[in-house]
Short mmCIF file of N, CA and C in Angstrom, two decimals:
data_model
loop_
_atom_site.label_atom_id
_atom_site.label_comp_id
_atom_site.label_asym_id
_atom_site.label_seq_id
_atom_site.Cartn_x
_atom_site.Cartn_y
_atom_site.Cartn_z
N MET A 1 -22.67 -29.91 -45.33
CA MET A 1 -22.78 -30.83 -44.22
C MET A 1 -21.53 -30.77 -43.34
N ALA A 2 -20.36 -30.78 -43.95
CA ALA A 2 -19.12 -30.73 -43.17
C ALA A 2 -19.00 -29.41 -42.44
N ALA A 3 -19.42 -28.32 -43.07
CA ALA A 3 -19.34 -27.02 -42.42
C ALA A 3 -20.26 -26.96 -41.21
N SER A 4 -21.47 -27.52 -41.32
CA SER A 4 -22.39 -27.48 -40.19
C SER A 4 -21.88 -28.38 -39.06
N ARG A 5 -21.24 -29.51 -39.42
CA ARG A 5 -20.67 -30.39 -38.40
C ARG A 5 -19.53 -29.68 -37.67
N SER A 6 -18.68 -28.97 -38.40
CA SER A 6 -17.58 -28.22 -37.78
C SER A 6 -18.11 -27.12 -36.88
N ALA A 7 -19.13 -26.42 -37.34
CA ALA A 7 -19.72 -25.36 -36.53
C ALA A 7 -20.33 -25.93 -35.26
N ALA A 8 -21.00 -27.05 -35.37
CA ALA A 8 -21.62 -27.68 -34.20
C ALA A 8 -20.55 -28.14 -33.21
N LEU A 9 -19.46 -28.70 -33.71
CA LEU A 9 -18.38 -29.12 -32.83
C LEU A 9 -17.75 -27.92 -32.13
N LEU A 10 -17.63 -26.82 -32.84
CA LEU A 10 -17.09 -25.61 -32.24
C LEU A 10 -17.99 -25.14 -31.10
N VAL A 11 -19.30 -25.17 -31.30
CA VAL A 11 -20.24 -24.77 -30.25
C VAL A 11 -20.11 -25.69 -29.04
N VAL A 12 -20.02 -27.00 -29.27
CA VAL A 12 -19.87 -27.95 -28.16
C VAL A 12 -18.57 -27.69 -27.41
N ALA A 13 -17.48 -27.45 -28.14
CA ALA A 13 -16.19 -27.20 -27.50
C ALA A 13 -16.23 -25.92 -26.67
N MET A 14 -16.85 -24.87 -27.19
CA MET A 14 -16.93 -23.61 -26.45
C MET A 14 -17.79 -23.79 -25.19
N ALA A 15 -18.88 -24.51 -25.30
CA ALA A 15 -19.73 -24.75 -24.13
C ALA A 15 -18.98 -25.57 -23.09
N ALA A 16 -18.22 -26.56 -23.55
CA ALA A 16 -17.45 -27.40 -22.63
C ALA A 16 -16.40 -26.57 -21.90
N ALA A 17 -15.75 -25.68 -22.61
CA ALA A 17 -14.73 -24.83 -21.98
C ALA A 17 -15.36 -23.93 -20.93
N ALA A 18 -16.52 -23.37 -21.25
CA ALA A 18 -17.20 -22.50 -20.28
C ALA A 18 -17.64 -23.29 -19.06
N LEU A 19 -18.19 -24.48 -19.27
CA LEU A 19 -18.62 -25.30 -18.14
C LEU A 19 -17.44 -25.83 -17.34
N ALA A 20 -16.33 -26.10 -17.98
CA ALA A 20 -15.18 -26.66 -17.28
C ALA A 20 -14.66 -25.70 -16.22
N THR A 21 -14.67 -24.41 -16.51
CA THR A 21 -14.21 -23.44 -15.52
C THR A 21 -15.08 -23.52 -14.28
N THR A 22 -16.38 -23.61 -14.47
CA THR A 22 -17.29 -23.68 -13.34
C THR A 22 -17.14 -25.01 -12.62
N ALA A 23 -17.11 -26.09 -13.34
CA ALA A 23 -17.09 -27.41 -12.72
C ALA A 23 -15.78 -27.72 -12.04
N MET A 24 -14.71 -27.09 -12.46
CA MET A 24 -13.41 -27.44 -11.92
C MET A 24 -12.97 -26.48 -10.82
N GLY A 25 -13.89 -25.79 -10.17
CA GLY A 25 -13.45 -25.07 -9.01
C GLY A 25 -14.06 -23.71 -8.77
N ALA A 26 -15.05 -23.29 -9.52
CA ALA A 26 -15.65 -22.00 -9.24
C ALA A 26 -16.29 -22.04 -7.86
N THR A 27 -16.03 -20.99 -7.09
CA THR A 27 -16.52 -20.92 -5.72
C THR A 27 -17.23 -19.60 -5.50
N THR A 28 -18.27 -19.63 -4.67
CA THR A 28 -18.96 -18.41 -4.27
C THR A 28 -18.56 -18.11 -2.84
N TYR A 29 -18.05 -16.90 -2.62
CA TYR A 29 -17.60 -16.48 -1.29
C TYR A 29 -18.50 -15.37 -0.77
N THR A 30 -19.03 -15.54 0.43
CA THR A 30 -19.73 -14.45 1.09
C THR A 30 -18.68 -13.60 1.77
N VAL A 31 -18.59 -12.34 1.37
CA VAL A 31 -17.54 -11.43 1.85
C VAL A 31 -17.63 -11.30 3.37
N GLY A 32 -16.49 -11.57 4.04
CA GLY A 32 -16.41 -11.45 5.48
C GLY A 32 -16.79 -12.69 6.25
N ALA A 33 -17.37 -13.69 5.58
CA ALA A 33 -17.83 -14.90 6.28
C ALA A 33 -16.63 -15.69 6.78
N PRO A 34 -16.75 -16.47 7.79
CA PRO A 34 -17.99 -16.78 8.50
C PRO A 34 -18.31 -15.80 9.62
N ALA A 35 -17.37 -15.01 10.08
CA ALA A 35 -17.62 -14.17 11.25
C ALA A 35 -18.31 -12.85 10.93
N GLY A 36 -18.21 -12.39 9.70
CA GLY A 36 -18.73 -11.06 9.40
C GLY A 36 -19.53 -11.01 8.12
N SER A 37 -19.79 -9.80 7.70
CA SER A 37 -20.46 -9.53 6.43
C SER A 37 -19.86 -8.21 5.95
N TRP A 38 -20.53 -7.50 5.04
CA TRP A 38 -20.04 -6.20 4.58
C TRP A 38 -20.45 -5.19 5.65
N ASP A 39 -19.52 -4.90 6.59
CA ASP A 39 -19.81 -4.08 7.76
C ASP A 39 -18.56 -3.35 8.23
N MET A 40 -18.69 -2.61 9.29
CA MET A 40 -17.57 -1.81 9.82
C MET A 40 -16.68 -2.62 10.76
N ARG A 41 -17.05 -3.84 11.12
CA ARG A 41 -16.31 -4.63 12.10
C ARG A 41 -15.30 -5.60 11.49
N THR A 42 -15.48 -5.98 10.23
CA THR A 42 -14.68 -7.04 9.62
C THR A 42 -13.37 -6.49 9.05
N ASN A 43 -12.29 -7.23 9.25
CA ASN A 43 -10.99 -6.89 8.67
C ASN A 43 -10.92 -7.57 7.30
N TYR A 44 -11.20 -6.83 6.24
CA TYR A 44 -11.28 -7.42 4.90
C TYR A 44 -9.93 -7.80 4.32
N ALA A 45 -8.89 -7.08 4.67
CA ALA A 45 -7.55 -7.46 4.20
C ALA A 45 -7.18 -8.83 4.77
N GLN A 46 -7.47 -9.03 6.03
CA GLN A 46 -7.18 -10.33 6.65
C GLN A 46 -8.06 -11.42 6.05
N TRP A 47 -9.34 -11.13 5.86
CA TRP A 47 -10.26 -12.12 5.29
C TRP A 47 -9.79 -12.54 3.89
N ALA A 48 -9.49 -11.58 3.03
CA ALA A 48 -9.10 -11.89 1.64
C ALA A 48 -7.75 -12.58 1.57
N SER A 49 -6.86 -12.31 2.52
CA SER A 49 -5.52 -12.90 2.47
C SER A 49 -5.54 -14.42 2.67
N SER A 50 -6.61 -14.94 3.21
CA SER A 50 -6.68 -16.38 3.45
C SER A 50 -7.33 -17.15 2.30
N ILE A 51 -7.67 -16.46 1.22
CA ILE A 51 -8.40 -17.08 0.10
C ILE A 51 -7.65 -16.86 -1.20
N THR A 52 -7.59 -17.89 -2.03
CA THR A 52 -7.08 -17.74 -3.38
C THR A 52 -8.29 -17.63 -4.31
N PHE A 53 -8.53 -16.44 -4.82
CA PHE A 53 -9.65 -16.20 -5.72
C PHE A 53 -9.21 -16.55 -7.14
N ARG A 54 -10.09 -17.18 -7.88
CA ARG A 54 -9.81 -17.58 -9.27
C ARG A 54 -10.90 -17.04 -10.19
N ALA A 55 -10.52 -16.81 -11.44
CA ALA A 55 -11.50 -16.38 -12.44
C ALA A 55 -12.62 -17.42 -12.46
N GLY A 56 -13.84 -16.94 -12.44
CA GLY A 56 -15.01 -17.82 -12.40
C GLY A 56 -15.67 -17.82 -11.02
N ASP A 57 -14.92 -17.42 -9.99
CA ASP A 57 -15.49 -17.33 -8.64
C ASP A 57 -16.46 -16.16 -8.57
N GLN A 58 -17.22 -16.11 -7.48
CA GLN A 58 -18.16 -15.01 -7.25
C GLN A 58 -18.02 -14.52 -5.82
N LEU A 59 -18.27 -13.23 -5.63
CA LEU A 59 -18.36 -12.63 -4.30
C LEU A 59 -19.81 -12.29 -4.03
N VAL A 60 -20.26 -12.53 -2.80
CA VAL A 60 -21.59 -12.11 -2.39
C VAL A 60 -21.41 -11.13 -1.24
N PHE A 61 -21.94 -9.93 -1.40
CA PHE A 61 -21.89 -8.90 -0.37
C PHE A 61 -23.25 -8.87 0.31
N LYS A 62 -23.28 -9.12 1.61
CA LYS A 62 -24.52 -9.07 2.40
C LYS A 62 -24.41 -7.92 3.39
N TYR A 63 -25.43 -7.04 3.40
CA TYR A 63 -25.40 -5.85 4.25
C TYR A 63 -26.78 -5.23 4.29
N SER A 64 -26.96 -4.29 5.18
CA SER A 64 -28.20 -3.52 5.26
C SER A 64 -28.11 -2.38 4.25
N PRO A 65 -29.00 -2.33 3.25
CA PRO A 65 -28.91 -1.28 2.24
C PRO A 65 -29.16 0.13 2.79
N SER A 66 -29.76 0.24 3.94
CA SER A 66 -29.96 1.57 4.53
C SER A 66 -28.69 2.07 5.21
N ALA A 67 -27.72 1.15 5.43
CA ALA A 67 -26.49 1.53 6.14
C ALA A 67 -25.24 1.47 5.28
N HIS A 68 -25.27 0.71 4.17
CA HIS A 68 -24.08 0.50 3.35
C HIS A 68 -24.46 0.32 1.89
N ASP A 69 -23.44 0.35 1.04
CA ASP A 69 -23.55 -0.06 -0.35
C ASP A 69 -22.21 -0.67 -0.74
N VAL A 70 -22.10 -1.14 -1.97
CA VAL A 70 -20.85 -1.67 -2.49
C VAL A 70 -20.55 -0.91 -3.77
N VAL A 71 -19.36 -0.33 -3.83
CA VAL A 71 -18.96 0.42 -5.01
C VAL A 71 -17.66 -0.18 -5.52
N GLU A 72 -17.69 -0.65 -6.78
CA GLU A 72 -16.44 -1.12 -7.39
C GLU A 72 -15.75 0.10 -7.97
N VAL A 73 -14.47 0.24 -7.64
CA VAL A 73 -13.70 1.41 -8.04
C VAL A 73 -12.36 0.98 -8.64
N THR A 74 -11.65 1.96 -9.17
CA THR A 74 -10.29 1.73 -9.66
C THR A 74 -9.34 1.68 -8.46
N LYS A 75 -8.08 1.35 -8.70
CA LYS A 75 -7.09 1.35 -7.63
C LYS A 75 -6.97 2.75 -7.01
N ASP A 76 -6.98 3.79 -7.86
CA ASP A 76 -6.90 5.15 -7.34
C ASP A 76 -8.09 5.48 -6.44
N GLY A 77 -9.29 5.07 -6.85
CA GLY A 77 -10.48 5.28 -6.03
C GLY A 77 -10.40 4.53 -4.72
N TYR A 78 -9.85 3.32 -4.78
CA TYR A 78 -9.66 2.50 -3.58
C TYR A 78 -8.68 3.17 -2.62
N ASP A 79 -7.53 3.58 -3.16
CA ASP A 79 -6.50 4.21 -2.32
C ASP A 79 -7.00 5.51 -1.69
N ALA A 80 -7.81 6.27 -2.43
CA ALA A 80 -8.32 7.55 -1.93
C ALA A 80 -9.66 7.43 -1.23
N CYS A 81 -10.21 6.20 -1.16
CA CYS A 81 -11.56 6.00 -0.61
C CYS A 81 -12.56 6.92 -1.29
N SER A 82 -12.51 6.96 -2.62
CA SER A 82 -13.38 7.83 -3.40
C SER A 82 -14.31 7.02 -4.29
N ALA A 83 -15.60 7.26 -4.15
CA ALA A 83 -16.60 6.60 -4.99
C ALA A 83 -17.10 7.54 -6.09
N SER A 84 -16.35 8.61 -6.37
CA SER A 84 -16.81 9.62 -7.32
C SER A 84 -16.82 9.13 -8.78
N SER A 85 -16.03 8.12 -9.12
CA SER A 85 -16.02 7.57 -10.49
C SER A 85 -16.16 6.05 -10.41
N PRO A 86 -17.34 5.57 -10.03
CA PRO A 86 -17.50 4.13 -9.82
C PRO A 86 -17.48 3.33 -11.13
N ILE A 87 -16.98 2.12 -11.03
CA ILE A 87 -17.10 1.16 -12.13
C ILE A 87 -18.50 0.58 -12.08
N ALA A 88 -18.97 0.27 -10.88
CA ALA A 88 -20.33 -0.25 -10.66
C ALA A 88 -20.72 0.07 -9.22
N THR A 89 -22.02 0.22 -9.01
CA THR A 89 -22.55 0.46 -7.67
C THR A 89 -23.65 -0.56 -7.41
N PHE A 90 -23.61 -1.19 -6.24
CA PHE A 90 -24.58 -2.21 -5.86
C PHE A 90 -25.27 -1.75 -4.59
N THR A 91 -26.59 -1.92 -4.51
CA THR A 91 -27.34 -1.38 -3.38
C THR A 91 -28.42 -2.31 -2.84
N SER A 92 -28.47 -3.56 -3.26
CA SER A 92 -29.57 -4.44 -2.86
C SER A 92 -29.43 -5.00 -1.45
N GLY A 93 -28.20 -5.08 -0.94
CA GLY A 93 -27.97 -5.72 0.35
C GLY A 93 -27.63 -7.18 0.23
N ASN A 94 -27.74 -7.71 -0.98
CA ASN A 94 -27.41 -9.11 -1.26
C ASN A 94 -26.93 -9.18 -2.71
N ASP A 95 -25.72 -8.65 -2.94
CA ASP A 95 -25.21 -8.47 -4.29
C ASP A 95 -24.18 -9.54 -4.65
N THR A 96 -24.32 -10.12 -5.83
CA THR A 96 -23.37 -11.11 -6.33
C THR A 96 -22.53 -10.47 -7.42
N VAL A 97 -21.21 -10.58 -7.29
CA VAL A 97 -20.28 -10.00 -8.26
C VAL A 97 -19.43 -11.13 -8.82
N ALA A 98 -19.48 -11.32 -10.12
CA ALA A 98 -18.67 -12.35 -10.78
C ALA A 98 -17.24 -11.87 -10.95
N LEU A 99 -16.30 -12.74 -10.62
CA LEU A 99 -14.88 -12.47 -10.84
C LEU A 99 -14.50 -13.20 -12.12
N ALA A 100 -14.78 -12.57 -13.24
CA ALA A 100 -14.70 -13.24 -14.54
C ALA A 100 -13.29 -13.40 -15.09
N ALA A 101 -12.38 -12.52 -14.71
CA ALA A 101 -11.05 -12.54 -15.31
C ALA A 101 -9.98 -12.28 -14.25
N ALA A 102 -8.76 -12.70 -14.56
CA ALA A 102 -7.64 -12.46 -13.65
C ALA A 102 -7.35 -10.97 -13.56
N GLY A 103 -6.86 -10.56 -12.41
CA GLY A 103 -6.55 -9.16 -12.16
C GLY A 103 -6.98 -8.81 -10.75
N THR A 104 -6.84 -7.56 -10.37
CA THR A 104 -7.25 -7.13 -9.04
C THR A 104 -8.50 -6.28 -9.15
N ARG A 105 -9.48 -6.57 -8.31
CA ARG A 105 -10.74 -5.83 -8.26
C ARG A 105 -10.79 -5.10 -6.92
N TYR A 106 -11.36 -3.90 -6.93
CA TYR A 106 -11.39 -3.04 -5.75
C TYR A 106 -12.82 -2.65 -5.41
N PHE A 107 -13.19 -2.81 -4.13
CA PHE A 107 -14.53 -2.50 -3.66
C PHE A 107 -14.45 -1.66 -2.39
N ILE A 108 -15.34 -0.68 -2.28
CA ILE A 108 -15.43 0.15 -1.08
C ILE A 108 -16.90 0.34 -0.74
N CYS A 109 -17.16 0.79 0.49
CA CYS A 109 -18.49 1.26 0.85
C CYS A 109 -18.49 2.75 0.53
N GLY A 110 -19.52 3.21 -0.19
CA GLY A 110 -19.59 4.61 -0.61
C GLY A 110 -20.18 5.55 0.43
N PHE A 111 -20.67 5.01 1.55
CA PHE A 111 -21.22 5.88 2.60
C PHE A 111 -20.07 6.67 3.23
N PRO A 112 -20.28 7.95 3.51
CA PRO A 112 -19.20 8.79 4.06
C PRO A 112 -18.55 8.19 5.31
N GLY A 113 -17.21 8.11 5.25
CA GLY A 113 -16.42 7.63 6.38
C GLY A 113 -16.29 6.12 6.49
N HIS A 114 -17.09 5.36 5.78
CA HIS A 114 -17.05 3.91 5.92
C HIS A 114 -15.78 3.30 5.33
N CYS A 115 -15.39 3.73 4.14
CA CYS A 115 -14.15 3.21 3.54
C CYS A 115 -12.96 3.54 4.42
N ALA A 116 -12.87 4.78 4.87
CA ALA A 116 -11.76 5.18 5.74
C ALA A 116 -11.79 4.40 7.06
N GLY A 117 -12.98 3.94 7.45
CA GLY A 117 -13.12 3.13 8.65
C GLY A 117 -12.84 1.66 8.43
N GLY A 118 -12.47 1.27 7.21
CA GLY A 118 -12.07 -0.12 6.94
C GLY A 118 -12.95 -0.90 5.98
N MET A 119 -14.03 -0.29 5.49
CA MET A 119 -14.90 -1.01 4.56
C MET A 119 -14.37 -0.88 3.14
N LYS A 120 -13.28 -1.62 2.89
CA LYS A 120 -12.67 -1.65 1.57
C LYS A 120 -12.06 -3.02 1.37
N LEU A 121 -12.17 -3.52 0.16
CA LEU A 121 -11.71 -4.87 -0.16
C LEU A 121 -11.01 -4.88 -1.50
N ALA A 122 -9.78 -5.37 -1.52
CA ALA A 122 -9.04 -5.60 -2.77
C ALA A 122 -8.97 -7.10 -2.95
N VAL A 123 -9.38 -7.58 -4.13
CA VAL A 123 -9.40 -9.01 -4.40
C VAL A 123 -8.50 -9.29 -5.59
N LYS A 124 -7.44 -10.04 -5.34
CA LYS A 124 -6.55 -10.46 -6.42
C LYS A 124 -7.09 -11.76 -6.98
N VAL A 125 -7.44 -11.75 -8.27
CA VAL A 125 -8.04 -12.89 -8.94
C VAL A 125 -7.00 -13.53 -9.84
N GLU A 126 -6.76 -14.82 -9.64
CA GLU A 126 -5.82 -15.57 -10.47
C GLU A 126 -6.55 -16.22 -11.62
N ASP A 127 -5.80 -16.53 -12.68
CA ASP A 127 -6.35 -17.22 -13.83
C ASP A 127 -6.84 -18.60 -13.40
N ALA A 128 -8.02 -18.99 -13.83
CA ALA A 128 -8.61 -20.27 -13.42
C ALA A 128 -7.84 -21.47 -13.97
N ALA A 129 -7.33 -21.38 -15.19
CA ALA A 129 -6.69 -22.52 -15.84
C ALA A 129 -5.31 -22.84 -15.28
N THR A 130 -4.52 -21.81 -15.05
CA THR A 130 -3.14 -22.05 -14.64
C THR A 130 -2.90 -21.82 -13.17
N GLY A 131 -3.81 -21.09 -12.53
CA GLY A 131 -3.59 -20.74 -11.13
C GLY A 131 -2.66 -19.56 -10.99
N GLY A 132 -2.15 -19.05 -12.12
CA GLY A 132 -1.26 -17.90 -12.09
C GLY A 132 -2.01 -16.65 -12.46
N SER A 133 -1.46 -15.53 -12.12
CA SER A 133 -2.12 -14.26 -12.41
C SER A 133 -1.73 -13.79 -13.80
N THR A 134 -2.72 -13.39 -14.58
CA THR A 134 -2.46 -12.84 -15.90
C THR A 134 -3.33 -11.61 -16.08
N ALA A 135 -2.94 -10.75 -16.98
CA ALA A 135 -3.75 -9.57 -17.26
C ALA A 135 -4.95 -9.97 -18.08
N PRO A 136 -6.13 -9.39 -17.79
CA PRO A 136 -7.30 -9.73 -18.58
C PRO A 136 -7.17 -9.20 -20.00
N SER A 137 -7.80 -9.90 -20.92
CA SER A 137 -7.81 -9.46 -22.30
C SER A 137 -8.56 -8.14 -22.43
N PRO A 138 -8.03 -7.19 -23.20
CA PRO A 138 -8.74 -5.93 -23.35
C PRO A 138 -10.08 -6.11 -24.05
N MET A 139 -10.27 -7.23 -24.75
CA MET A 139 -11.52 -7.49 -25.45
C MET A 139 -12.52 -8.22 -24.56
N ALA A 140 -12.10 -8.75 -23.43
CA ALA A 140 -12.99 -9.54 -22.58
C ALA A 140 -13.97 -8.63 -21.85
N PRO A 141 -15.26 -9.01 -21.87
CA PRO A 141 -16.24 -8.20 -21.13
C PRO A 141 -16.01 -8.34 -19.64
N ARG A 142 -16.37 -7.37 -18.90
CA ARG A 142 -16.23 -7.38 -17.46
C ARG A 142 -17.52 -7.86 -16.83
N ALA A 143 -17.71 -9.16 -16.73
CA ALA A 143 -18.92 -9.71 -16.16
C ALA A 143 -19.05 -9.26 -14.72
N GLY A 144 -20.27 -8.98 -14.31
CA GLY A 144 -20.52 -8.59 -12.94
C GLY A 144 -20.25 -7.12 -12.67
N ALA A 145 -19.88 -6.35 -13.69
CA ALA A 145 -19.59 -4.95 -13.47
C ALA A 145 -20.85 -4.11 -13.41
N MET A 146 -21.97 -4.66 -13.85
CA MET A 146 -23.23 -3.93 -13.80
C MET A 146 -24.14 -4.60 -12.78
N PRO A 147 -24.95 -3.82 -12.05
CA PRO A 147 -25.88 -4.42 -11.12
C PRO A 147 -26.95 -5.20 -11.86
N PRO A 148 -27.69 -6.06 -11.17
CA PRO A 148 -28.73 -6.84 -11.84
C PRO A 148 -29.74 -5.92 -12.51
N ALA A 149 -30.37 -6.42 -13.58
CA ALA A 149 -31.38 -5.65 -14.29
C ALA A 149 -32.55 -5.38 -13.35
N ALA A 150 -33.35 -4.38 -13.68
CA ALA A 150 -34.49 -4.01 -12.84
C ALA A 150 -35.33 -5.24 -12.55
N GLY A 151 -35.62 -5.45 -11.30
CA GLY A 151 -36.42 -6.60 -10.89
C GLY A 151 -35.61 -7.86 -10.69
N GLY A 152 -34.39 -7.91 -11.22
CA GLY A 152 -33.57 -9.10 -11.08
C GLY A 152 -32.81 -9.08 -9.76
N ARG A 153 -32.70 -10.22 -9.12
CA ARG A 153 -31.93 -10.32 -7.89
C ARG A 153 -31.04 -11.53 -7.99
N PRO A 154 -29.80 -11.41 -7.55
CA PRO A 154 -28.92 -12.57 -7.57
C PRO A 154 -29.45 -13.66 -6.66
N VAL A 155 -29.19 -14.89 -7.00
CA VAL A 155 -29.59 -16.01 -6.15
C VAL A 155 -28.55 -16.15 -5.06
N PRO A 156 -28.96 -16.06 -3.78
CA PRO A 156 -27.98 -16.16 -2.72
C PRO A 156 -27.44 -17.58 -2.61
N PRO A 157 -26.17 -17.71 -2.24
CA PRO A 157 -25.61 -19.04 -2.08
C PRO A 157 -26.14 -19.68 -0.81
N SER A 158 -26.04 -21.01 -0.72
CA SER A 158 -26.56 -21.70 0.46
C SER A 158 -25.53 -21.75 1.57
N SER A 159 -24.29 -21.36 1.31
CA SER A 159 -23.27 -21.29 2.35
C SER A 159 -22.24 -20.26 1.94
N SER A 160 -21.24 -20.05 2.82
CA SER A 160 -20.27 -19.00 2.53
C SER A 160 -19.30 -19.38 1.43
N ALA A 161 -19.13 -20.65 1.16
CA ALA A 161 -18.27 -21.08 0.05
C ALA A 161 -18.86 -22.34 -0.54
N ILE A 162 -19.25 -22.25 -1.81
CA ILE A 162 -19.86 -23.38 -2.48
C ILE A 162 -18.92 -23.82 -3.58
N LYS A 163 -18.53 -25.07 -3.57
CA LYS A 163 -17.60 -25.60 -4.56
C LYS A 163 -18.37 -26.48 -5.54
N SER A 164 -18.25 -26.21 -6.83
CA SER A 164 -18.87 -27.08 -7.82
C SER A 164 -18.01 -28.32 -7.97
N THR A 165 -18.67 -29.47 -7.93
CA THR A 165 -17.91 -30.71 -8.02
C THR A 165 -18.53 -31.67 -9.02
N SER A 166 -19.04 -31.14 -10.11
CA SER A 166 -19.72 -31.99 -11.07
C SER A 166 -18.85 -32.28 -12.29
N VAL A 167 -17.58 -32.55 -12.08
CA VAL A 167 -16.68 -32.81 -13.19
C VAL A 167 -17.11 -34.06 -13.94
N GLY A 168 -17.53 -35.11 -13.22
CA GLY A 168 -17.98 -36.33 -13.88
C GLY A 168 -19.17 -36.06 -14.77
N SER A 169 -20.12 -35.26 -14.30
CA SER A 169 -21.28 -34.92 -15.12
C SER A 169 -20.86 -34.13 -16.34
N LEU A 170 -19.91 -33.24 -16.17
CA LEU A 170 -19.43 -32.43 -17.28
C LEU A 170 -18.78 -33.30 -18.35
N VAL A 171 -17.96 -34.25 -17.93
CA VAL A 171 -17.30 -35.14 -18.89
C VAL A 171 -18.34 -35.93 -19.66
N GLY A 172 -19.36 -36.42 -18.97
CA GLY A 172 -20.43 -37.16 -19.65
C GLY A 172 -21.17 -36.30 -20.64
N LEU A 173 -21.45 -35.05 -20.28
CA LEU A 173 -22.15 -34.14 -21.16
C LEU A 173 -21.33 -33.85 -22.41
N ILE A 174 -20.05 -33.61 -22.24
CA ILE A 174 -19.17 -33.34 -23.38
C ILE A 174 -19.11 -34.55 -24.30
N ALA A 175 -18.92 -35.72 -23.70
CA ALA A 175 -18.85 -36.95 -24.51
C ALA A 175 -20.13 -37.16 -25.30
N ALA A 176 -21.28 -36.94 -24.66
CA ALA A 176 -22.56 -37.11 -25.36
C ALA A 176 -22.69 -36.11 -26.50
N GLY A 177 -22.26 -34.85 -26.26
CA GLY A 177 -22.35 -33.85 -27.31
C GLY A 177 -21.46 -34.16 -28.49
N VAL A 178 -20.26 -34.65 -28.24
CA VAL A 178 -19.34 -35.00 -29.32
C VAL A 178 -19.86 -36.20 -30.10
N MET A 179 -20.42 -37.18 -29.41
CA MET A 179 -20.92 -38.38 -30.07
C MET A 179 -22.10 -38.08 -30.99
N LEU A 180 -22.86 -37.03 -30.70
CA LEU A 180 -23.98 -36.66 -31.55
C LEU A 180 -23.53 -36.28 -32.95
N PHE A 181 -22.30 -35.82 -33.08
CA PHE A 181 -21.84 -35.33 -34.36
C PHE A 181 -21.02 -36.35 -35.15
N TYR A 182 -20.89 -37.56 -34.63
CA TYR A 182 -20.14 -38.60 -35.35
C TYR A 182 -20.96 -39.82 -35.58
#
C-alpha cells in the first residue's frame, strides 16, 4: 500500500512539473509575425532578437509548400546554408516545432538560394525554470525534431503569440491530485 501511494505521488509530481512549464509561460510564436511569415522578405535575425524563447515554447512556420520548406540543421549547416544533413525537414506549410530544451536551434529554407537570400533562423532557447541558458541533457529527447506522423497536422495557434495563463487551474489540479492520496 505504501509503495503504491509513493508511486502515485511520484506520477502526480511528474505531471505537475510538466504542466507547470506550460502554465507558467509557454508561448507559441508564428515565425516572422506580425509583419511576415516564412518568406524571402522577413529579417529573421531582427525578428528573433526581440523575443526571449524559453524551453516549452513552440515555433509555427507558415509558408507556401510549393515555394518553401523548413529544414532544421546543425550550426555548420546553418552557417553554410546546407540542408544536406538535416536534423528534421518540414513541408506542410503550417509546421509546429517544439522548443523542448535550452540551447540554440537552427532552421533554413532548403530551396536553392533561399537560405543565402535570408531564409535562415537561429533561435536561442533559455531554460524555462531559471530563465538562464543551459546545455540540454544528452539523455533528453529532442521533441519536435520529427515532422508530424502521416495524416497528423499541428493545430495552428489562434494568434502569433499565445500565453498560457492557467496557473490557478494548475494549482487546483495539483492540490486535488495530492489530496486523493491522503
